[in-house]
PDB file of C-alpha atoms and ligand atoms in Angstrom:
ATOM      1  CA  MET A   3      74.993 138.382  36.951  1.00 84.00           C
ATOM      2  CA  ASP A   4      75.033 139.006  40.307  1.00 93.00           C
ATOM      3  CA  LEU A   5      75.095 135.823  41.944  1.00 98.00           C
ATOM      4  CA  GLY A   6      73.970 136.890  45.575  1.00 97.00           C
ATOM      5  CA  LEU A   7      76.909 135.797  47.372  1.00 98.00           C
ATOM      6  CA  LYS A   8      78.072 138.613  48.684  1.00 98.00           C
ATOM      7  CA  ASN A   9      78.681 138.390  52.517  1.00 96.00           C
ATOM      8  CA  LYS A  10      78.065 134.811  52.526  1.00 98.00           C
ATOM      9  CA  VAL A  11      81.098 132.845  54.482  1.00 98.00           C
ATOM     10  CA  ALA A  12      82.466 130.257  52.154  1.00 99.00           C
ATOM     11  CA  VAL A  13      84.805 127.416  53.141  1.00 99.00           C
ATOM     12  CA  VAL A  14      87.100 126.220  50.449  1.00 99.00           C
ATOM     13  CA  THR A  15      89.960 123.707  51.882  1.00 99.00           C
ATOM     14  CA  GLY A  16      92.539 123.595  50.062  1.00 98.00           C
ATOM     15  CA  GLY A  17      92.556 126.386  48.955  1.00 98.00           C
ATOM     16  CA  THR A  18      96.218 127.603  48.712  1.00 98.00           C
ATOM     17  CA  LEU A  19      97.289 125.799  45.354  1.00 97.00           C
ATOM     18  CA  GLY A  20      94.862 125.468  41.718  1.00 97.00           C
ATOM     19  CA  ILE A  21      91.344 124.511  41.907  1.00 98.00           C
ATOM     20  CA  GLY A  22      90.465 125.457  45.183  1.00 98.00           C
ATOM     21  CA  LEU A  23      92.795 129.337  44.835  1.00 98.00           C
ATOM     22  CA  ALA A  24      91.103 129.556  41.917  1.00 98.00           C
ATOM     23  CA  THR A  25      87.824 129.003  43.096  1.00 98.00           C
ATOM     24  CA  ALA A  26      88.440 130.888  46.565  1.00 99.00           C
ATOM     25  CA  LYS A  27      89.281 134.198  44.090  1.00 98.00           C
ATOM     26  CA  VAL A  28      85.924 133.289  42.093  1.00 98.00           C
ATOM     27  CA  LEU A  29      84.157 133.156  45.556  1.00 98.00           C
ATOM     28  CA  ALA A  30      85.861 136.448  46.519  1.00 98.00           C
ATOM     29  CA  ARG A  31      84.963 138.450  43.341  1.00 98.00           C
ATOM     30  CA  GLU A  32      81.150 137.866  43.859  1.00 98.00           C
ATOM     31  CA  GLY A  33      81.619 139.477  47.714  1.00 98.00           C
ATOM     32  CA  ALA A  34      81.887 136.504  49.428  1.00 98.00           C
ATOM     33  CA  LYS A  35      83.961 136.471  52.958  1.00 98.00           C
ATOM     34  CA  VAL A  36      86.345 133.505  51.893  1.00 99.00           C
ATOM     35  CA  VAL A  37      88.566 131.103  54.157  1.00 99.00           C
ATOM     36  CA  VAL A  38      90.699 128.927  53.319  1.00 99.00           C
ATOM     37  CA  CYS A  39      93.135 125.764  54.725  1.00 98.00           C
ATOM     38  CA  GLY A  40      95.623 123.600  53.980  1.00 98.00           C
ATOM     39  CA  ARG A  41      98.535 122.367  55.374  1.00 98.00           C
ATOM     40  CA  SER A  42     101.506 124.030  54.486  1.00 98.00           C
ATOM     41  CA  GLN A  43     101.817 127.767  56.267  1.00 98.00           C
ATOM     42  CA  GLU A  44     103.943 129.262  53.624  1.00 98.00           C
ATOM     43  CA  LYS A  45     101.364 128.155  50.597  1.00 98.00           C
ATOM     44  CA  LEU A  46      98.901 129.758  52.866  1.00 98.00           C
ATOM     45  CA  ASP A  47     100.932 132.957  53.337  1.00 98.00           C
ATOM     46  CA  ALA A  48     101.762 133.544  49.437  1.00 98.00           C
ATOM     47  CA  ALA A  49      97.851 132.558  48.787  1.00 98.00           C
ATOM     48  CA  ILE A  50      96.659 135.083  50.398  1.00 98.00           C
ATOM     49  CA  ALA A  51      99.363 137.498  49.298  1.00 98.00           C
ATOM     50  CA  ALA A  52      98.557 136.822  45.597  1.00 98.00           C
ATOM     51  CA  ALA A  53      94.824 137.043  46.485  1.00 98.00           C
ATOM     52  CA  LYS A  54      95.972 140.838  47.250  1.00 98.00           C
ATOM     53  CA  GLU A  55      98.033 141.181  44.470  1.00 98.00           C
ATOM     54  CA  GLU A  56      94.500 141.186  42.384  1.00 98.00           C
ATOM     55  CA  GLY A  57      92.654 143.640  45.307  1.00 98.00           C
ATOM     56  CA  LEU A  58      91.030 140.596  47.231  1.00 98.00           C
ATOM     57  CA  LEU A  59      90.712 139.209  50.627  1.00 98.00           C
ATOM     58  CA  LEU A  60      90.890 135.785  51.952  1.00 98.00           C
ATOM     59  CA  TRP A  61      91.221 134.468  55.521  1.00 98.00           C
ATOM     60  CA  GLY A  62      93.303 131.349  55.791  1.00 98.00           C
ATOM     61  CA  LYS A  63      94.382 129.851  58.465  1.00 98.00           C
ATOM     62  CA  THR A  64      95.831 126.151  58.340  1.00 98.00           C
ATOM     63  CA  ALA A  65      94.278 122.701  58.584  1.00 98.00           C
ATOM     64  CA  ASP A  66      95.208 119.097  57.525  1.00 98.00           C
ATOM     65  CA  VAL A  67      91.446 117.464  55.905  1.00 98.00           C
ATOM     66  CA  THR A  68      92.405 114.631  57.613  1.00 98.00           C
ATOM     67  CA  ASP A  69      93.134 114.832  60.912  1.00 98.00           C
ATOM     68  CA  GLU A  70      89.559 114.917  62.763  1.00 98.00           C
ATOM     69  CA  LYS A  71      91.461 117.440  65.652  1.00 98.00           C
ATOM     70  CA  SER A  72      92.843 120.109  63.277  1.00 98.00           C
ATOM     71  CA  PHE A  73      89.827 120.630  60.977  1.00 98.00           C
ATOM     72  CA  ARG A  74      87.717 120.440  64.173  1.00 98.00           C
ATOM     73  CA  GLU A  75      90.204 123.712  65.984  1.00 98.00           C
ATOM     74  CA  PHE A  76      90.456 125.450  61.591  1.00 98.00           C
ATOM     75  CA  ALA A  77      86.347 125.497  61.812  1.00 98.00           C
ATOM     76  CA  ASP A  78      85.363 126.304  65.395  1.00 98.00           C
ATOM     77  CA  TRP A  79      87.757 129.284  64.620  1.00 98.00           C
ATOM     78  CA  VAL A  80      85.409 130.063  61.582  1.00 98.00           C
ATOM     79  CA  TRP A  81      82.624 130.022  63.730  1.00 98.00           C
ATOM     80  CA  GLY A  82      83.909 132.376  66.424  1.00 98.00           C
ATOM     81  CA  GLU A  83      85.087 134.932  63.434  1.00 98.00           C
ATOM     82  CA  PHE A  84      82.346 134.721  61.503  1.00 98.00           C
ATOM     83  CA  GLY A  85      79.634 133.658  63.165  1.00 98.00           C
ATOM     84  CA  ARG A  86      78.377 131.695  60.210  1.00 98.00           C
ATOM     85  CA  VAL A  87      79.383 129.095  57.058  1.00 98.00           C
ATOM     86  CA  ASP A  88      76.676 128.974  54.404  1.00 98.00           C
ATOM     87  CA  ILE A  89      79.144 127.566  51.810  1.00 99.00           C
ATOM     88  CA  LEU A  90      81.959 124.514  52.231  1.00 99.00           C
ATOM     89  CA  VAL A  91      83.996 123.484  49.021  1.00 99.00           C
ATOM     90  CA  ASN A  92      85.540 120.190  49.980  1.00 99.00           C
ATOM     91  CA  ASN A  93      88.248 120.665  47.425  1.00 98.00           C
ATOM     92  CA  ALA A  94      91.834 119.302  49.112  1.00 98.00           C
ATOM     93  CA  GLY A  95      92.868 115.931  47.599  1.00 98.00           C
ATOM     94  CA  ARG A  96      96.050 114.221  46.230  1.00 97.00           C
ATOM     95  CA  GLY A  97      96.978 112.396  43.212  1.00 94.00           C
ATOM     96  CA  SER A  98      98.156 108.383  43.560  1.00 95.00           C
ATOM     97  CA  PRO A  99     100.901 106.523  42.355  1.00 90.00           C
ATOM     98  CA  GLY A 100     101.592 103.831  40.104  1.00 92.00           C
ATOM     99  CA  ALA A 101      98.886 100.773  39.776  1.00 97.00           C
ATOM    100  CA  ALA A 102      96.497 100.008  42.305  1.00 97.00           C
ATOM    101  CA  LEU A 103      97.686  96.526  43.265  1.00 97.00           C
ATOM    102  CA  THR A 104     100.824  97.227  43.629  1.00 97.00           C
ATOM    103  CA  LEU A 105     100.895 100.226  46.130  1.00 97.00           C
ATOM    104  CA  GLU A 106     101.738 100.261  50.327  1.00 97.00           C
ATOM    105  CA  LYS A 107      98.707  99.906  52.331  1.00 98.00           C
ATOM    106  CA  GLU A 108      99.926 102.816  53.464  1.00 97.00           C
ATOM    107  CA  VAL A 109      99.521 104.900  50.306  1.00 97.00           C
ATOM    108  CA  TRP A 110      96.453 103.254  49.582  1.00 98.00           C
ATOM    109  CA  GLN A 111      94.770 104.419  52.841  1.00 98.00           C
ATOM    110  CA  ASN A 112      97.083 107.873  52.389  1.00 98.00           C
ATOM    111  CA  VAL A 113      95.176 108.144  49.368  1.00 98.00           C
ATOM    112  CA  LEU A 114      92.186 107.786  50.163  1.00 98.00           C
ATOM    113  CA  ASP A 115      91.681 109.384  53.734  1.00 98.00           C
ATOM    114  CA  THR A 116      92.968 112.781  51.792  1.00 98.00           C
ATOM    115  CA  ASN A 117      90.647 112.819  48.945  1.00 98.00           C
ATOM    116  CA  LEU A 118      87.389 110.625  50.715  1.00 98.00           C
ATOM    117  CA  THR A 119      87.176 110.303  53.904  1.00 98.00           C
ATOM    118  CA  SER A 120      87.933 114.472  54.565  1.00 99.00           C
ATOM    119  CA  VAL A 121      84.615 114.776  52.843  1.00 99.00           C
ATOM    120  CA  TRP A 122      82.763 113.005  55.157  1.00 98.00           C
ATOM    121  CA  ASN A 123      85.050 114.427  58.326  1.00 98.00           C
ATOM    122  CA  CYS A 124      85.208 118.081  56.902  1.00 99.00           C
ATOM    123  CA  SER A 125      80.872 117.803  55.927  1.00 99.00           C
ATOM    124  CA  LYS A 126      80.566 116.127  59.707  1.00 98.00           C
ATOM    125  CA  THR A 127      81.809 119.059  61.590  1.00 98.00           C
ATOM    126  CA  VAL A 128      81.161 122.198  59.342  1.00 98.00           C
ATOM    127  CA  SER A 129      76.856 120.501  58.389  1.00 98.00           C
ATOM    128  CA  PRO A 130      75.573 121.586  62.045  1.00 98.00           C
ATOM    129  CA  TYR A 131      77.111 125.216  61.276  1.00 98.00           C
ATOM    130  CA  ILE A 132      75.729 125.160  57.972  1.00 98.00           C
ATOM    131  CA  ALA A 133      72.664 123.654  59.745  1.00 98.00           C
ATOM    132  CA  LYS A 134      72.485 126.635  62.778  1.00 98.00           C
ATOM    133  CA  THR A 135      72.417 130.074  60.233  1.00 95.00           C
ATOM    134  CA  GLY A 136      68.836 128.282  57.917  1.00 98.00           C
ATOM    135  CA  GLY A 137      71.562 126.089  55.773  1.00 98.00           C
ATOM    136  CA  GLY A 138      73.374 126.489  52.458  1.00 98.00           C
ATOM    137  CA  VAL A 139      75.529 124.444  50.116  1.00 98.00           C
ATOM    138  CA  ILE A 140      78.259 122.001  50.373  1.00 99.00           C
ATOM    139  CA  ILE A 141      80.242 121.335  47.219  1.00 99.00           C
ATOM    140  CA  ASN A 142      82.907 117.640  46.600  1.00 99.00           C
ATOM    141  CA  ILE A 143      85.561 118.347  44.374  1.00 98.00           C
ATOM    142  CA  SER A 144      85.566 114.916  42.758  1.00 98.00           C
ATOM    143  CA  SER A 145      87.432 114.116  38.836  1.00 98.00           C
ATOM    144  CA  LEU A 146      86.400 112.260  35.688  1.00 96.00           C
ATOM    145  CA  SER A 147      88.374 109.373  36.665  1.00 96.00           C
ATOM    146  CA  GLY A 148      85.369 108.750  39.360  1.00 97.00           C
ATOM    147  CA  ARG A 149      83.028 107.458  36.193  1.00 96.00           C
ATOM    148  CA  ILE A 150      86.350 106.802  34.092  1.00 94.00           C
ATOM    149  CA  ALA A 151      90.042 106.307  35.335  1.00 92.00           C
ATOM    150  CA  PHE A 152      93.157 105.497  33.349  1.00 87.00           C
ATOM    151  CA  THR A 153      95.191 102.208  33.978  1.00 92.00           C
ATOM    152  CA  HIS A 154      98.085 103.112  36.746  1.00 93.00           C
ATOM    153  CA  GLN A 155      96.133 105.745  38.842  1.00 93.00           C
ATOM    154  CA  GLY A 156      96.334 104.186  42.106  1.00 96.00           C
ATOM    155  CA  ALA A 157      93.789 104.490  44.587  1.00 97.00           C
ATOM    156  CA  TYR A 158      92.828 107.849  43.238  1.00 97.00           C
ATOM    157  CA  PRO A 159      89.814 106.714  40.927  1.00 98.00           C
ATOM    158  CA  VAL A 160      88.234 104.515  43.837  1.00 98.00           C
ATOM    159  CA  SER A 161      89.071 107.461  45.793  1.00 98.00           C
ATOM    160  CA  LYS A 162      86.669 109.781  43.509  1.00 98.00           C
ATOM    161  CA  ALA A 163      84.177 106.941  42.968  1.00 98.00           C
ATOM    162  CA  GLY A 164      83.378 107.553  46.737  1.00 98.00           C
ATOM    163  CA  VAL A 165      83.290 110.974  46.864  1.00 99.00           C
ATOM    164  CA  ASN A 166      80.896 110.689  44.175  1.00 98.00           C
ATOM    165  CA  ALA A 167      78.349 108.188  46.310  1.00 98.00           C
ATOM    166  CA  LEU A 168      78.884 110.391  49.607  1.00 99.00           C
ATOM    167  CA  THR A 169      78.068 113.246  47.657  1.00 99.00           C
ATOM    168  CA  ARG A 170      74.057 111.513  46.853  1.00 98.00           C
ATOM    169  CA  VAL A 171      74.006 110.247  50.760  1.00 98.00           C
ATOM    170  CA  MET A 172      75.198 113.608  52.341  1.00 99.00           C
ATOM    171  CA  ALA A 173      72.310 114.932  50.165  1.00 99.00           C
ATOM    172  CA  SER A 174      69.675 112.846  50.972  1.00 98.00           C
ATOM    173  CA  GLU A 175      71.080 113.135  54.845  1.00 98.00           C
ATOM    174  CA  LEU A 176      70.885 117.195  55.131  1.00 98.00           C
ATOM    175  CA  ALA A 177      68.628 118.267  52.262  1.00 98.00           C
ATOM    176  CA  ALA A 178      65.760 118.638  55.377  1.00 98.00           C
ATOM    177  CA  ASP A 179      68.257 121.108  57.295  1.00 98.00           C
ATOM    178  CA  ASN A 180      68.184 123.371  53.846  1.00 98.00           C
ATOM    179  CA  ILE A 181      71.587 122.014  52.977  1.00 99.00           C
ATOM    180  CA  ARG A 182      72.155 121.295  48.996  1.00 99.00           C
ATOM    181  CA  VAL A 183      75.472 118.420  48.181  1.00 99.00           C
ATOM    182  CA  VAL A 184      76.923 118.496  45.144  1.00 99.00           C
ATOM    183  CA  ALA A 185      80.114 116.794  43.482  1.00 99.00           C
ATOM    184  CA  VAL A 186      82.097 118.715  40.622  1.00 99.00           C
ATOM    185  CA  ALA A 187      84.325 116.504  38.276  1.00 98.00           C
ATOM    186  CA  PRO A 188      86.456 117.907  36.437  1.00 98.00           C
ATOM    187  CA  GLY A 189      88.708 116.443  33.503  1.00 96.00           C
ATOM    188  CA  PHE A 190      92.245 117.334  33.004  1.00 94.00           C
ATOM    189  CA  THR A 191      92.843 121.101  34.841  1.00 96.00           C
ATOM    190  CA  GLU A 192      96.469 123.453  35.000  1.00 94.00           C
ATOM    191  CA  THR A 193      97.537 122.488  38.759  1.00 92.00           C
ATOM    192  CA  GLU A 194     100.458 121.616  39.963  1.00 86.00           C
ATOM    193  CA  MET A 195      99.071 118.465  41.117  1.00 83.00           C
ATOM    194  CA  LEU A 196      98.559 117.597  37.184  1.00 85.00           C
ATOM    195  CA  LYS A 197     101.958 118.976  36.399  1.00 84.00           C
ATOM    196  CA  LYS A 198     103.617 116.552  39.226  1.00 82.00           C
ATOM    197  CA  LYS A 199     101.077 113.875  37.566  1.00 80.00           C
ATOM    198  CA  TYR A 200     101.869 114.089  33.930  1.00 83.00           C
ATOM    199  CA  GLY A 201     104.940 116.466  33.530  1.00 84.00           C
ATOM    200  CA  ASP A 202     103.898 117.357  29.662  1.00 85.00           C
ATOM    201  CA  THR A 203     100.296 117.502  29.851  1.00 82.00           C
ATOM    202  CA  SER A 204      99.984 118.015  25.777  1.00 78.00           C
ATOM    203  CA  PHE A 205      98.464 114.930  25.304  1.00 82.00           C
ATOM    204  CA  LEU A 206      96.107 115.069  27.308  1.00 86.00           C
ATOM    205  CA  THR A 207      94.126 117.865  25.588  1.00 88.00           C
ATOM    206  CA  ASP A 208      93.571 114.603  22.749  1.00 86.00           C
ATOM    207  CA  THR A 209      91.383 113.435  25.152  1.00 89.00           C
ATOM    208  CA  ALA A 210      88.754 116.494  24.703  1.00 94.00           C
ATOM    209  CA  ILE A 211      85.944 117.489  22.511  1.00 95.00           C
ATOM    210  CA  LEU A 212      87.250 121.303  23.179  1.00 96.00           C
ATOM    211  CA  HIS A 213      91.261 120.316  22.761  1.00 93.00           C
ATOM    212  CA  ARG A 214      92.489 121.989  25.918  1.00 94.00           C
ATOM    213  CA  LEU A 215      93.086 121.649  29.112  1.00 95.00           C
ATOM    214  CA  ALA A 216      90.135 123.172  31.893  1.00 97.00           C
ATOM    215  CA  LYS A 217      91.573 126.314  33.543  1.00 97.00           C
ATOM    216  CA  PRO A 218      91.236 126.252  37.483  1.00 98.00           C
ATOM    217  CA  GLU A 219      89.189 129.945  37.217  1.00 98.00           C
ATOM    218  CA  GLU A 220      86.466 127.985  34.456  1.00 98.00           C
ATOM    219  CA  VAL A 221      86.143 124.878  36.936  1.00 98.00           C
ATOM    220  CA  GLY A 222      85.575 127.696  39.974  1.00 98.00           C
ATOM    221  CA  GLN A 223      83.326 129.766  38.116  1.00 98.00           C
ATOM    222  CA  LEU A 224      80.784 126.641  37.911  1.00 98.00           C
ATOM    223  CA  ILE A 225      80.954 126.334  41.678  1.00 99.00           C
ATOM    224  CA  ALA A 226      80.339 129.518  42.128  1.00 98.00           C
ATOM    225  CA  PHE A 227      77.145 128.967  40.550  1.00 98.00           C
ATOM    226  CA  LEU A 228      76.849 125.726  42.126  1.00 98.00           C
ATOM    227  CA  ALA A 229      76.429 127.884  45.359  1.00 98.00           C
ATOM    228  CA  SER A 230      74.324 130.359  44.548  1.00 98.00           C
ATOM    229  CA  ASP A 231      70.470 130.586  44.728  1.00 98.00           C
ATOM    230  CA  LEU A 232      70.573 130.293  40.960  1.00 98.00           C
ATOM    231  CA  ALA A 233      71.594 126.618  41.986  1.00 98.00           C
ATOM    232  CA  GLY A 234      68.165 126.070  44.420  1.00 98.00           C
ATOM    233  CA  TYR A 235      66.965 122.763  42.770  1.00 98.00           C
ATOM    234  CA  ILE A 236      70.331 120.869  42.176  1.00 98.00           C
ATOM    235  CA  THR A 237      70.931 118.582  44.341  1.00 99.00           C
ATOM    236  CA  ALA A 238      72.970 114.985  44.420  1.00 98.00           C
ATOM    237  CA  GLU A 239      75.124 115.500  41.389  1.00 98.00           C
ATOM    238  CA  VAL A 240      77.924 114.552  39.898  1.00 98.00           C
ATOM    239  CA  ILE A 241      78.658 117.558  37.455  1.00 98.00           C
ATOM    240  CA  GLU A 242      81.323 117.233  35.044  1.00 98.00           C
ATOM    241  CA  ILE A 243      83.492 119.906  33.879  1.00 98.00           C
ATOM    242  CA  SER A 244      85.371 118.507  31.405  1.00 97.00           C
ATOM    243  CA  GLY A 245      85.786 119.738  27.681  1.00 97.00           C
ATOM    244  CA  GLY A 246      83.648 116.669  26.765  1.00 96.00           C
ATOM    245  CA  ALA A 247      86.241 114.288  27.025  1.00 94.00           C
ATOM    246  CA  PHE A 248      85.372 110.790  26.780  1.00 89.00           C
ATOM    247  CA  GLN A 249      81.915 111.202  25.734  1.00 93.00           C
ATOM    248  CA  VAL A 250      83.247 110.331  21.923  1.00 94.00           C
ATOM    249  CA  ARG A 251      85.037 107.786  20.496  1.00 92.00           C
ATOM    250  CA  ASP A 252      87.215 110.452  18.322  1.00 91.00           C
ATOM    251  CA  PRO A 253      87.641 113.573  20.443  1.00 90.00           C
ATOM    252  CA  GLY A 254      90.401 115.438  18.281  1.00 87.00           C
ATOM    253  CA  PHE A 255      88.615 114.806  15.302  1.00 89.00           C
ATOM    254  CA  SER A 256      87.142 117.682  14.301  1.00 90.00           C
ATOM    255  CA  TRP A 257      90.881 119.683  15.549  1.00 88.00           C
ATOM    256  CA  ASN A 258      92.566 116.910  12.890  1.00 86.00           C
ATOM    257  CA  ARG A 259      90.715 117.540  10.215  1.00 87.00           C
ATOM    258  CA  LYS A 260      90.926 121.784  10.428  1.00 87.00           C
ATOM    259  CA  ASN A 261      94.758 121.029  10.941  1.00 82.00           C
ATOM    260  CA  GLY A 262      94.675 118.680   8.106  1.00 75.00           C
TER     261      GLY A 262
HETATM  262  N1  NAP B 310      93.877 118.720  38.333  1.00 93.21           N
HETATM  263  C1  NAP B 310      93.381 118.544  37.903  1.00 93.21           C
HETATM  264  O1  NAP B 310      93.146 118.241  36.689  1.00 93.21           O
HETATM  265  C2  NAP B 310      92.603 117.502  38.802  1.00 93.21           C
HETATM  266  C3  NAP B 310      91.177 117.198  37.843  1.00 93.21           C
HETATM  267  C4  NAP B 310      90.041 116.718  38.864  1.00 93.21           C
HETATM  268  C5  NAP B 310      90.107 116.452  39.783  1.00 93.21           C
HETATM  269  N2  NAP B 310      90.791 117.470  40.468  1.00 93.21           N
HETATM  270  C6  NAP B 310      90.611 117.901  41.920  1.00 93.21           C
HETATM  271  O2  NAP B 310      90.662 118.726  42.310  1.00 93.21           O
HETATM  272  C7  NAP B 310      90.970 119.048  43.878  1.00 93.21           C
HETATM  273  C8  NAP B 310      91.937 120.050  43.778  1.00 93.21           C
HETATM  274  O3  NAP B 310      93.399 119.463  42.964  1.00 93.21           O
HETATM  275  P1  NAP B 310      94.320 120.954  42.030  1.00 93.21           P
HETATM  276  O4  NAP B 310      94.819 120.175  41.528  1.00 93.21           O
HETATM  277  O5  NAP B 310      93.745 121.645  42.938  1.00 93.21           O
HETATM  278  O6  NAP B 310      95.607 120.472  43.446  1.00 93.21           O
HETATM  279  P2  NAP B 310      97.402 120.706  44.133  1.00 93.21           P
HETATM  280  O7  NAP B 310      97.093 121.887  42.994  1.00 93.21           O
HETATM  281  O8  NAP B 310      97.854 119.804  44.255  1.00 93.21           O
HETATM  282  O9  NAP B 310      96.502 121.027  45.511  1.00 93.21           O
HETATM  283  C9  NAP B 310      96.020 120.835  46.647  1.00 93.21           C
HETATM  284  C10 NAP B 310      94.980 122.161  47.380  1.00 93.21           C
HETATM  285  O10 NAP B 310      95.212 120.757  49.026  1.00 93.21           O
HETATM  286  C11 NAP B 310      95.792 121.198  49.803  1.00 93.21           C
HETATM  287  N3  NAP B 310      95.733 119.695  51.135  1.00 93.21           N
HETATM  288  C12 NAP B 310      96.294 118.546  49.906  1.00 93.21           C
HETATM  289  N4  NAP B 310      96.008 117.863  50.902  1.00 93.21           N
HETATM  290  C13 NAP B 310      95.798 118.697  52.061  1.00 93.21           C
HETATM  291  C14 NAP B 310      95.457 117.855  53.237  1.00 93.21           C
HETATM  292  N5  NAP B 310      95.999 117.054  54.169  1.00 93.21           N
HETATM  293  N6  NAP B 310      94.858 118.941  54.331  1.00 93.21           N
HETATM  294  C15 NAP B 310      94.320 120.218  53.923  1.00 93.21           C
HETATM  295  N7  NAP B 310      94.999 120.911  52.883  1.00 93.21           N
HETATM  296  C16 NAP B 310      95.448 119.722  51.913  1.00 93.21           C
HETATM  297  C17 NAP B 310      97.439 121.441  49.081  1.00 93.21           C
HETATM  298  O11 NAP B 310      97.609 122.309  49.734  1.00 93.21           O
HETATM  299  P3  NAP B 310      98.942 122.187  51.460  1.00 93.21           P
HETATM  300  O12 NAP B 310      99.898 120.539  50.295  1.00 93.21           O
HETATM  301  O13 NAP B 310      99.733 122.837  52.167  1.00 93.21           O
HETATM  302  O14 NAP B 310      97.951 121.172  52.335  1.00 93.21           O
HETATM  303  C18 NAP B 310      96.562 122.395  48.426  1.00 93.21           C
HETATM  304  O15 NAP B 310      96.252 123.765  48.408  1.00 93.21           O
HETATM  305  C19 NAP B 310      91.751 117.737  44.072  1.00 93.21           C
HETATM  306  O16 NAP B 310      90.624 117.021  45.494  1.00 93.21           O
HETATM  307  C20 NAP B 310      91.976 116.514  42.684  1.00 93.21           C
HETATM  308  O17 NAP B 310      91.892 115.846  43.219  1.00 93.21           O
HETATM  309  C21 NAP B 310      92.447 118.019  39.926  1.00 93.21           C
END
């Protein structure tokens, strides 16, 4: 199926690893010109090299999404190079340690800055560019934790619930500029962030009806669809991609029965 993304310009924050890099590659495969950012030059170089090995061209520059000046310089550079932005994927994020009420204020604040205030910062900076060339799409990467949290996820569920609310606010405020805004809320996805948080992730498969983690590419494919005109009547929604996690009380039922 042709998603009609050829020559669209897409910005993916945190596009140097995990879900962001997988999304960048899916969009590039669809013919989009994809620009990624992250803080580390090393990760950026590795991401561009990994994509090249698959015959895909990615552009990139370092930027910190929590820093207004740093992201402004990045966005201005993208505009200077490409003269348009059609798609913004607000993907950069971090996990959070420990119990919410035991966090140092600095950690609490950094999680909110990285996961929530960054969405405000990057959208505020890029949406005027998207509007200038006729409109487009902003996709915010939320999390299943924005709806249903684990205990001891620190400030993470709060940050993602905020992303869901901000998605609806932005969708309403930007509609007249022909900009759709949606959130994608993945369940457990095979990335470095998840490995760092949980180490052995096998127990998480029991929470999903499909009895496995998501592959980052599967999240990227949903994002590509939402970025396309095929999703032209979808805005202000939080769309979960979780293999049916926490939708029934006994998600392992049919697997356990099958395996005796
Ligand atoms: N993995 C999961 O199970 C899961 C589930 C639900 C939602 N999510 C969400 O999906 C998104 C991506 O997660 P992931 O698992 O793919 O994470 P990841 O593998 O840890 O990758 C995070 C990416 O974000 C970048 N980043 C972090 N802080 C940044 C900052 N301040 N400025 C710019 N870039 C920054 C990192 O690059 P640098 O370190 O170089 O900056 C990296 O490219 C996050 O929003 C996460 O909350 C993940």
